[in-house]
Amino acid sequence: MLDDVLTHHLDNGAALQLARRPGSPLVAVQAWIGAGSADDPPARSGLAHLVEHLVFKGSHRLGVPDLASEIEHRGGEINAWTSPDHTVFHAVAPRAQLEYTLDAMAEALGAPRFEPEALERERAVILEEMRHRRGALASQLARSVMASTFPSHPYHRPVIGDAAALAATTVRDVAEFYRTWYVAPNLTLVISGDVESAQVVRRAASTFGGLSSARTPARRSVAPPQRGPRVCTLEHVGAAALLALAFRVPALRDPDVAALDAAARILSQRSAGIAAAPHGYVRALRDGGLFVVEVAAEPKRAGGALAGLAKAVRALGEHVEPRELGRAQRGLELERLREHESVQGRARALGWYAATAGEPGFEERYAERLRRLRRTDVLAAARRHLRAEHAVVTALVPRGWRGRATFARSAAAKVRAVGSGAATAPAIAERRVVLPSGVTALLRADPQAPLVAMRASWSGGVSFEEERTRGATSLLARVLGRGCGKRTAAAVAERLDELGGALAGSASRESLGLSAELAADRWREGLELLADCVLTPRFDPVEVGAARRELLEELERQEALPGRRAYRLFLETLYGDHPARRDVLGTRTAVLGLGRDALRAFYRERFASAELVVTLVGAFDLDEAEAAVRARFAAGPRRKAPKPSAAPRREVRPVAEREVYLYLEGVAQAHLVIGFPGAPATAGDRLALEVLGAILDGQGGVLFQELREREGLAYQVAAHVTDGLDAGYLAVHVACADERLARVHEVIRAQLTRLVEQEPTAQELARARGRLIGARELALQRRAEVAAAMTVHELRGLGWQRWQDYASRVAAVTAAQVQAAAAAYLRWDAAVIATVRAPATTPGAERRGRRGRRARR
């Protein structure tokens, strides 16, 4: 890092980030308001931008007629911008003017003058700005890309708004928007320069401390998934055609965004056979983002240019040279360092990453992700997100161009070269085969898939472990891919790099697995490598030791999370000596004792060939895939693994409500878990229980609405429903202040009791069903998730194809069935209430603790 960064939170909820730059004669002050054009009321497009203009007109208390003029008079400059997600006020001034700049910006933000005369003046200014922007082709293309890519999300609105909405906006509208969004919890204040930290914190607290601490409304939802390519053509005055090919991508915090950022830079480095070099970039947004590649062309060559863009994007998922990635990484790092040269650039980077990711200090973490990228990361991200069914073509063409209709008709066909997106989907074929060795193969040939996902999985998992082998399954998940046959771990990694694939292990309460993803034309080599890792793992002592250290570090990190400790306390109390009580990561003592020989013996004894399930999903010939699986897995004895010494009980149901406590020094918030024994995967009312959990969970769920939105009792509210071959659980998790525990408990109990005594409302039921179905559909876009669903259903004996009717079965769940599930499972005589909090200080709390089982670190 180039300077020290301090993060501080003011008492009213505002976040302060301070970047010290010793020796700088200037200081930058930026205020990031977490509201932009996407937060405009539907009928008042452009309102956030209008408020930005009016804040510059000074405040009631200072009486400054024009904030910009006053700052400039003191040797500085100030400006602002509005984006879909943010409104930003930024100033740079001589170091000696820091206090005045802070005071003036705080006054302007805290008490702006919203007067009719000022509104009329700024309305006229913005109308002029609209006319000016209409002549800027790059700006016009950017607005058109947003509008065509997010047709049903607020991102489709232009930041500047439209003339009709602007004309209808009143002072009352402005004041209401300001009161809603210009509050301290929605503010990130960034200061960069040669300043003294403690002094700045005090000054910021005194100037910005007066902002309201009110909460902002619930945030926008994610845009619905796109089902096929879209084409939008618009006319402009000019001779050239401007083309953009865009794809929706995840929000900034998703690890794939860094890989896509590098992919965009790599694409820009390639000529791609297009007349003008393409320009690729990622536009990260709070509710997701865009991967965009643009090019200018002569109108008569627009079709060929679009085909070239599609080919260039497809190539990103097929091959990336190490030197290309290195060049892209160096270019992105150079841009970052250039931005850091100025105090205002440093402040902007800190503010943008913190506000967009919702996480102070995220800039450095993102930079580290870019540095650590491998070719496989870029290839996998491109295949996941740059797909034909997600493509949007936006074209600005000359007014009156006769080829416009022909271009529009052919554009969708051209972008299908990117990946799956054919107008008529080829048929999907499936097959289940049991080999002579006992291995079960599940094959799903999907001609639309750009890659092949494969899994090798066994049932058992943590339930196979004994006290001395706790954590062995998680350790195996880390070791299986680190060397096989004659290949060392480094050789496996090199081979994966050559194939452009990924290999990962997984461990759960019920299973152990190894999965891989590869491009559709490399699946055969990928299957060979997966088979080698499963059938002939090396268990190199060095790799076992490295994996053990990683697992121990993960255990240590989890131990420091009070929410995780609360769940562990809940599960240990709920399940008693049932294997489901065990932490998947194991225990430190057991993991320390798991050397190479012990781990190899556990693997050979517990994970036998007769119980292996091999699943392939993707673009391959079904007969060829079966032959390939038979060639690698058909030989060998039909050996079964012994069952655990203590067979799991089929039902777990305590007979009395129990409260348990764990007191930890230094815990900032209490963590409360209230849970009940749930349904096994085979239960007839399992889906009704899932719907019940969805009614409770989420920002629109009844608990979030009651606890956070109506009473402001807690920040973190969640509900979880799990199942398995044995009974799962339904649990509610809340993090809140110690003094609010009693009221939180009352609200949860009241809402759960209501659902036992009454059917959910039609609105609650519809939201819950839609949430479950939508989440499943979003997940199943990835073939890896399809392979996982097939495998889990096979291992549980539920029918390997049964996952496909999940949506219809959830949609059929009735309100009466949900109430019946609530009555069956939300039984307080079976409840466990686990609390992790700071040591109790009141007699009442001590009495409650003595009624439960106290534990101290």
Coordinates of N, CA, C and O in Angstrom, one line a residue, residues 598-713:
A598 N -2.7 -42.1 8.4 CA -4.0 -42.1 8.9 C -5.0 -41.6 7.9 O -6.1 -42.2 7.8
L599 N -4.7 -40.6 7.1 CA -5.6 -40.1 6.2 C -5.8 -41.1 5.0 O -7.0 -41.3 4.6
R600 N -4.8 -41.7 4.6 CA -4.9 -42.7 3.5 C -5.7 -43.9 3.9 O -6.6 -44.4 3.2
A601 N -5.5 -44.3 5.2 CA -6.3 -45.4 5.7 C -7.8 -45.1 5.8 O -8.6 -45.9 5.5
F602 N -8.1 -43.9 6.3 CA -9.5 -43.4 6.4 C -10.1 -43.4 5.0 O -11.2 -43.9 4.8
Y603 N -9.4 -42.9 4.0 CA -9.9 -42.9 2.6 C -10.2 -44.3 2.1 O -11.3 -44.5 1.5
R604 N -9.3 -45.2 2.2 CA -9.4 -46.5 1.7 C -10.5 -47.3 2.4 O -11.2 -48.1 1.8
E605 N -10.7 -47.0 3.6 CA -11.6 -47.8 4.4 C -13.0 -47.3 4.2 O -14.0 -48.1 4.1
R606 N -13.2 -46.0 4.1 CA -14.5 -45.4 4.2 C -15.1 -45.0 2.8 O -16.3 -44.9 2.7
F607 N -14.3 -44.8 1.8 CA -14.8 -44.3 0.5 C -14.5 -45.4 -0.5 O -13.4 -45.3 -1.2
A608 N -15.4 -46.3 -0.7 CA -15.2 -47.4 -1.6 C -15.7 -47.2 -3.0 O -16.6 -46.4 -3.2
S609 N -15.2 -48.0 -3.9 CA -15.7 -47.9 -5.3 C -17.1 -48.2 -5.5 O -17.8 -47.5 -6.3
A610 N -17.7 -49.1 -4.8 CA -19.1 -49.5 -5.0 C -20.0 -48.4 -4.6 O -21.2 -48.5 -5.1
E611 N -19.6 -47.4 -3.9 CA -20.5 -46.3 -3.5 C -20.2 -45.0 -4.2 O -20.7 -44.0 -3.8
L612 N -19.3 -45.0 -5.2 CA -18.9 -43.8 -5.9 C -19.9 -43.5 -6.9 O -20.4 -44.3 -7.7
V613 N -20.3 -42.2 -7.0 CA -21.2 -41.7 -8.0 C -20.4 -40.7 -8.9 O -19.8 -39.7 -8.4
V614 N -20.3 -41.0 -10.2 CA -19.6 -40.1 -11.1 C -20.7 -39.4 -12.0 O -21.5 -40.1 -12.6
T615 N -20.7 -38.1 -12.0 CA -21.7 -37.3 -12.7 C -21.0 -36.4 -13.7 O -20.0 -35.7 -13.4
L616 N -21.5 -36.4 -15.0 CA -21.1 -35.5 -16.0 C -22.2 -34.8 -16.6 O -23.3 -35.4 -16.9
V617 N -22.1 -33.5 -16.7 CA -23.1 -32.6 -17.3 C -22.5 -31.7 -18.3 O -21.5 -31.0 -17.9
G618 N -22.9 -31.6 -19.6 CA -22.4 -30.7 -20.5 C -22.5 -31.1 -21.9 O -23.3 -32.1 -22.2
A619 N -21.7 -30.5 -22.8 CA -21.8 -30.8 -24.2 C -20.9 -31.9 -24.6 O -19.7 -31.7 -24.8
F620 N -21.5 -33.1 -24.7 CA -20.7 -34.3 -25.1 C -21.7 -35.3 -25.7 O -22.9 -35.2 -25.5
D621 N -21.2 -36.3 -26.4 CA -22.0 -37.4 -26.9 C -22.2 -38.4 -25.8 O -21.3 -38.8 -25.1
L622 N -23.5 -38.8 -25.6 CA -23.8 -39.6 -24.5 C -23.1 -41.0 -24.5 O -22.6 -41.4 -23.5
D623 N -23.1 -41.6 -25.7 CA -22.4 -42.9 -25.8 C -20.9 -42.8 -25.5 O -20.3 -43.6 -24.9
E624 N -20.3 -41.7 -26.1 CA -18.9 -41.5 -25.9 C -18.6 -41.3 -24.4 O -17.6 -41.8 -23.9
A625 N -19.4 -40.5 -23.7 CA -19.2 -40.3 -22.3 C -19.3 -41.5 -21.5 O -18.5 -41.8 -20.6
E626 N -20.3 -42.4 -21.8 CA -20.5 -43.6 -21.1 C -19.2 -44.5 -21.3 O -18.7 -45.1 -20.4
A627 N -18.8 -44.6 -22.5 CA -17.6 -45.4 -22.8 C -16.4 -44.9 -22.0 O -15.6 -45.7 -21.5
A628 N -16.2 -43.6 -22.0 CA -15.1 -43.0 -21.2 C -15.1 -43.3 -19.8 O -14.1 -43.6 -19.1
V629 N -16.3 -43.2 -19.2 CA -16.5 -43.5 -17.7 C -16.2 -45.0 -17.5 O -15.6 -45.4 -16.5
R630 N -16.8 -45.9 -18.4 CA -16.5 -47.3 -18.2 C -15.0 -47.6 -18.3 O -14.5 -48.5 -17.5
A631 N -14.3 -47.0 -19.2 CA -12.9 -47.3 -19.4 C -12.1 -47.0 -18.1 O -11.1 -47.7 -17.8
R632 N -12.5 -46.0 -17.3 CA -11.8 -45.6 -16.1 C -12.3 -46.2 -14.8 O -11.6 -46.4 -13.9
F633 N -13.6 -46.5 -14.8 CA -14.2 -46.8 -13.5 C -14.8 -48.2 -13.4 O -15.3 -48.7 -12.4
A634 N -14.9 -48.9 -14.6 CA -15.6 -50.2 -14.5 C -14.8 -51.3 -13.9 O -15.4 -52.3 -13.3
A635 N -13.5 -51.3 -14.0 CA -12.6 -52.3 -13.4 C -12.5 -52.2 -11.9 O -12.8 -51.2 -11.3
G636 N -12.1 -53.3 -11.3 CA -11.9 -53.2 -9.8 C -12.9 -54.0 -9.1 O -14.0 -54.2 -9.6
P637 N -12.7 -54.4 -7.9 CA -13.6 -55.1 -7.1 C -14.8 -54.3 -6.7 O -14.7 -53.1 -6.5
R638 N -16.0 -54.9 -6.5 CA -17.2 -54.2 -6.1 C -17.2 -54.2 -4.5 O -17.8 -55.0 -3.9
R639 N -16.4 -53.3 -4.0 CA -16.2 -53.2 -2.6 C -17.0 -52.1 -1.9 O -17.1 -51.0 -2.4
K640 N -17.7 -52.5 -0.8 CA -18.5 -51.5 -0.1 C -17.8 -51.1 1.2 O -17.0 -51.9 1.8
A641 N -18.0 -49.9 1.6 CA -17.4 -49.4 2.8 C -18.2 -49.8 4.0 O -19.4 -49.9 4.0
P642 N -17.5 -50.1 5.1 CA -18.3 -50.4 6.4 C -19.1 -49.2 6.9 O -18.7 -48.1 6.7
K643 N -20.2 -49.5 7.5 CA -21.0 -48.4 8.1 C -20.3 -47.9 9.3 O -19.5 -48.6 10.0
P644 N -20.7 -46.7 9.7 CA -20.1 -46.1 11.0 C -20.5 -47.1 12.2 O -21.5 -47.7 12.2
S645 N -19.6 -47.1 13.2 CA -19.8 -48.0 14.3 C -21.1 -47.6 15.0 O -21.8 -48.5 15.6
A646 N -21.4 -46.4 15.1 CA -22.7 -46.0 15.7 C -23.6 -45.4 14.6 O -23.4 -44.3 14.2
A647 N -24.6 -46.2 14.2 CA -25.4 -45.8 13.1 C -26.2 -44.6 13.5 O -26.7 -44.5 14.6
P648 N -26.4 -43.6 12.6 CA -27.2 -42.4 13.0 C -28.6 -42.7 13.3 O -29.2 -43.6 12.6
R649 N -29.2 -42.1 14.3 CA -30.6 -42.2 14.5 C -31.4 -41.6 13.4 O -30.9 -40.6 12.8
R650 N -32.6 -42.1 13.2 CA -33.4 -41.6 12.1 C -34.1 -40.3 12.5 O -34.7 -39.6 11.7
E651 N -34.2 -40.0 13.8 CA -35.0 -38.9 14.2 C -34.3 -38.2 15.4 O -33.8 -39.0 16.3
V652 N -34.3 -36.9 15.5 CA -33.7 -36.2 16.6 C -34.8 -35.3 17.1 O -35.1 -34.3 16.5
R653 N -35.3 -35.5 18.3 CA -36.4 -34.7 18.8 C -36.2 -34.6 20.4 O -36.7 -35.5 21.1
P654 N -35.6 -33.5 20.9 CA -35.6 -33.3 22.3 C -37.0 -33.2 22.9 O -38.0 -32.9 22.1
V655 N -37.1 -33.3 24.1 CA -38.5 -33.3 24.8 C -38.8 -32.0 25.6 O -39.8 -32.0 26.2
A656 N -37.9 -31.1 25.6 CA -38.1 -29.9 26.4 C -37.3 -28.7 25.8 O -36.2 -28.9 25.3
E657 N -37.9 -27.5 25.9 CA -37.2 -26.3 25.5 C -35.9 -26.1 26.3 O -35.9 -26.3 27.5
R658 N -34.8 -25.8 25.6 CA -33.5 -25.7 26.3 C -32.9 -24.4 25.9 O -32.8 -24.0 24.8
E659 N -32.3 -23.7 26.9 CA -31.5 -22.5 26.7 C -30.1 -22.8 27.1 O -29.8 -23.3 28.1
V660 N -29.2 -22.4 26.2 CA -27.7 -22.6 26.5 C -27.0 -21.3 26.2 O -27.4 -20.6 25.3
Y661 N -25.9 -21.1 26.9 CA -25.2 -19.8 26.8 C -23.7 -20.1 26.7 O -23.2 -21.0 27.2
L662 N -23.1 -19.2 25.9 CA -21.6 -19.2 25.8 C -21.2 -17.7 26.0 O -21.6 -16.8 25.2
Y663 N -20.4 -17.4 27.0 CA -20.0 -16.1 27.3 C -18.6 -15.9 26.8 O -17.7 -16.6 27.2
L664 N -18.4 -14.9 26.0 CA -17.1 -14.6 25.4 C -16.7 -13.1 25.7 O -17.5 -12.2 25.5
E665 N -15.5 -12.9 26.1 CA -15.0 -11.6 26.3 C -14.8 -10.9 25.0 O -14.4 -11.5 24.0
G666 N -15.2 -9.6 25.0 CA -14.9 -8.8 23.8 C -15.9 -8.9 22.7 O -15.6 -8.4 21.6
V667 N -17.0 -9.6 22.9 CA -18.0 -9.8 21.8 C -18.8 -8.5 21.7 O -19.4 -8.0 22.7
A668 N -18.8 -7.9 20.5 CA -19.5 -6.6 20.3 C -21.0 -6.7 20.2 O -21.7 -5.8 20.7
Q669 N -21.5 -7.8 19.7 CA -22.9 -8.1 19.6 C -23.3 -9.5 20.2 O -22.4 -10.4 20.1
A670 N -24.4 -9.6 20.7 CA -24.9 -10.9 21.1 C -25.4 -11.6 19.8 O -26.0 -11.0 18.9
H671 N -25.2 -12.9 19.8 CA -25.7 -13.8 18.7 C -26.7 -14.8 19.3 O -26.3 -15.5 20.1
L672 N -27.9 -14.8 18.7 CA -29.0 -15.6 19.2 C -29.4 -16.6 18.1 O -29.7 -16.1 17.0
V673 N -29.4 -17.9 18.4 CA -29.9 -18.9 17.5 C -31.1 -19.6 18.1 O -30.9 -20.2 19.2
I674 N -32.2 -19.5 17.5 CA -33.4 -20.2 18.0 C -33.8 -21.3 16.9 O -34.0 -20.9 15.8
G675 N -33.7 -22.5 17.3 CA -33.9 -23.6 16.3 C -34.7 -24.8 16.8 O -34.9 -25.0 18.0
F676 N -35.2 -25.6 15.8 CA -36.0 -26.7 16.1 C -35.6 -27.9 15.2 O -35.0 -27.7 14.1
P677 N -35.8 -29.1 15.6 CA -35.5 -30.3 14.8 C -36.3 -30.2 13.5 O -37.5 -29.7 13.5
G678 N -35.8 -30.5 12.4 CA -36.4 -30.3 11.1 C -36.8 -31.6 10.4 O -37.0 -32.7 11.1
A679 N -37.0 -31.6 9.1 CA -37.5 -32.8 8.4 C -36.3 -33.4 7.6 O -35.4 -32.7 7.1
P680 N -36.3 -34.8 7.5 CA -35.3 -35.4 6.6 C -35.7 -35.2 5.2 O -36.8 -34.7 4.8
A681 N -34.8 -35.4 4.3 CA -35.0 -35.1 2.9 C -36.1 -35.9 2.3 O -36.7 -35.5 1.3
T682 N -36.4 -37.1 2.9 CA -37.5 -37.9 2.4 C -38.9 -37.6 2.9 O -39.9 -38.2 2.5
A683 N -39.0 -36.6 3.8 CA -40.3 -36.3 4.4 C -41.2 -35.7 3.4 O -40.8 -34.9 2.6
G684 N -42.5 -36.0 3.5 CA -43.5 -35.5 2.6 C -43.7 -34.0 2.8 O -44.2 -33.3 1.9
D685 N -43.4 -33.5 4.0 CA -43.7 -32.0 4.2 C -42.4 -31.2 4.2 O -42.4 -30.1 4.7
R686 N -41.3 -31.8 3.6 CA -40.1 -31.0 3.6 C -40.2 -29.7 2.8 O -39.6 -28.7 3.2
L687 N -40.9 -29.7 1.7 CA -40.9 -28.5 0.9 C -41.8 -27.5 1.6 O -41.5 -26.3 1.5
A688 N -42.8 -27.9 2.3 CA -43.6 -27.0 3.1 C -42.8 -26.3 4.1 O -42.9 -25.1 4.4
L689 N -41.9 -27.1 4.7 CA -40.9 -26.5 5.7 C -40.0 -25.5 5.1 O -39.7 -24.5 5.6
E690 N -39.5 -25.8 3.8 CA -38.7 -24.9 3.1 C -39.4 -23.6 2.9 O -38.8 -22.5 3.0
V691 N -40.6 -23.7 2.4 CA -41.4 -22.4 2.2 C -41.6 -21.7 3.5 O -41.5 -20.4 3.5
L692 N -41.8 -22.4 4.6 CA -41.9 -21.7 5.9 C -40.6 -21.0 6.2 O -40.6 -19.8 6.7
G693 N -39.5 -21.6 6.0 CA -38.2 -20.9 6.2 C -38.0 -19.7 5.3 O -37.5 -18.7 5.8
A694 N -38.5 -19.8 4.1 CA -38.4 -18.6 3.2 C -39.3 -17.5 3.6 O -39.0 -16.3 3.3
I695 N -40.5 -17.8 4.2 CA -41.3 -16.8 4.8 C -40.6 -16.0 5.9 O -40.7 -14.8 6.0
L696 N -39.8 -16.7 6.6 CA -39.1 -16.0 7.7 C -37.8 -15.3 7.3 O -37.5 -14.3 7.8
D697 N -37.2 -15.8 6.2 CA -35.9 -15.3 5.8 C -35.9 -14.2 4.8 O -36.9 -14.0 4.1
G698 N -34.8 -13.5 4.6 CA -34.7 -12.5 3.6 C -35.1 -11.1 4.0 O -35.8 -10.9 5.0
Q699 N -34.7 -10.1 3.2 CA -35.1 -8.7 3.6 C -36.6 -8.5 3.5 O -37.1 -7.6 4.2
G700 N -37.3 -9.3 2.7 CA -38.8 -9.1 2.7 C -39.4 -10.1 3.7 O -40.7 -10.1 3.7
G701 N -38.6 -10.9 4.4 CA -39.2 -11.9 5.3 C -39.8 -11.2 6.5 O -39.5 -10.1 6.9
V702 N -40.7 -12.0 7.2 CA -41.4 -11.4 8.3 C -40.5 -11.0 9.5 O -40.7 -10.0 10.2
L703 N -39.4 -11.8 9.7 CA -38.5 -11.5 10.8 C -37.7 -10.2 10.5 O -37.5 -9.4 11.4
F704 N -37.1 -10.1 9.3 CA -36.4 -8.9 9.0 C -37.3 -7.6 9.1 O -36.9 -6.6 9.6
Q705 N -38.5 -7.8 8.6 CA -39.4 -6.6 8.6 C -39.7 -6.2 10.0 O -39.8 -5.0 10.4
E706 N -40.0 -7.2 10.9 CA -40.4 -6.9 12.3 C -39.1 -6.4 13.1 O -39.2 -5.4 13.8
L707 N -38.0 -7.1 13.0 CA -36.9 -6.9 13.9 C -36.1 -5.7 13.4 O -35.6 -4.9 14.2
R708 N -35.9 -5.5 12.1 CA -35.0 -4.5 11.6 C -35.8 -3.3 11.1 O -35.6 -2.1 11.5
E709 N -36.8 -3.5 10.2 CA -37.4 -2.4 9.6 C -38.4 -1.7 10.5 O -38.5 -0.4 10.5
R710 N -39.2 -2.4 11.3 CA -40.2 -1.8 12.2 C -39.6 -1.4 13.5 O -40.0 -0.3 14.0
E711 N -38.8 -2.2 14.1 CA -38.3 -1.9 15.5 C -36.8 -1.5 15.6 O -36.4 -1.1 16.6
G712 N -36.1 -1.8 14.5 CA -34.7 -1.4 14.5 C -33.9 -2.2 15.6 O -32.9 -1.6 16.2
L713 N -34.3 -3.4 15.9 CA -33.6 -4.2 17.0 C -32.3 -4.9 16.6 O -31.5 -5.2 17.4

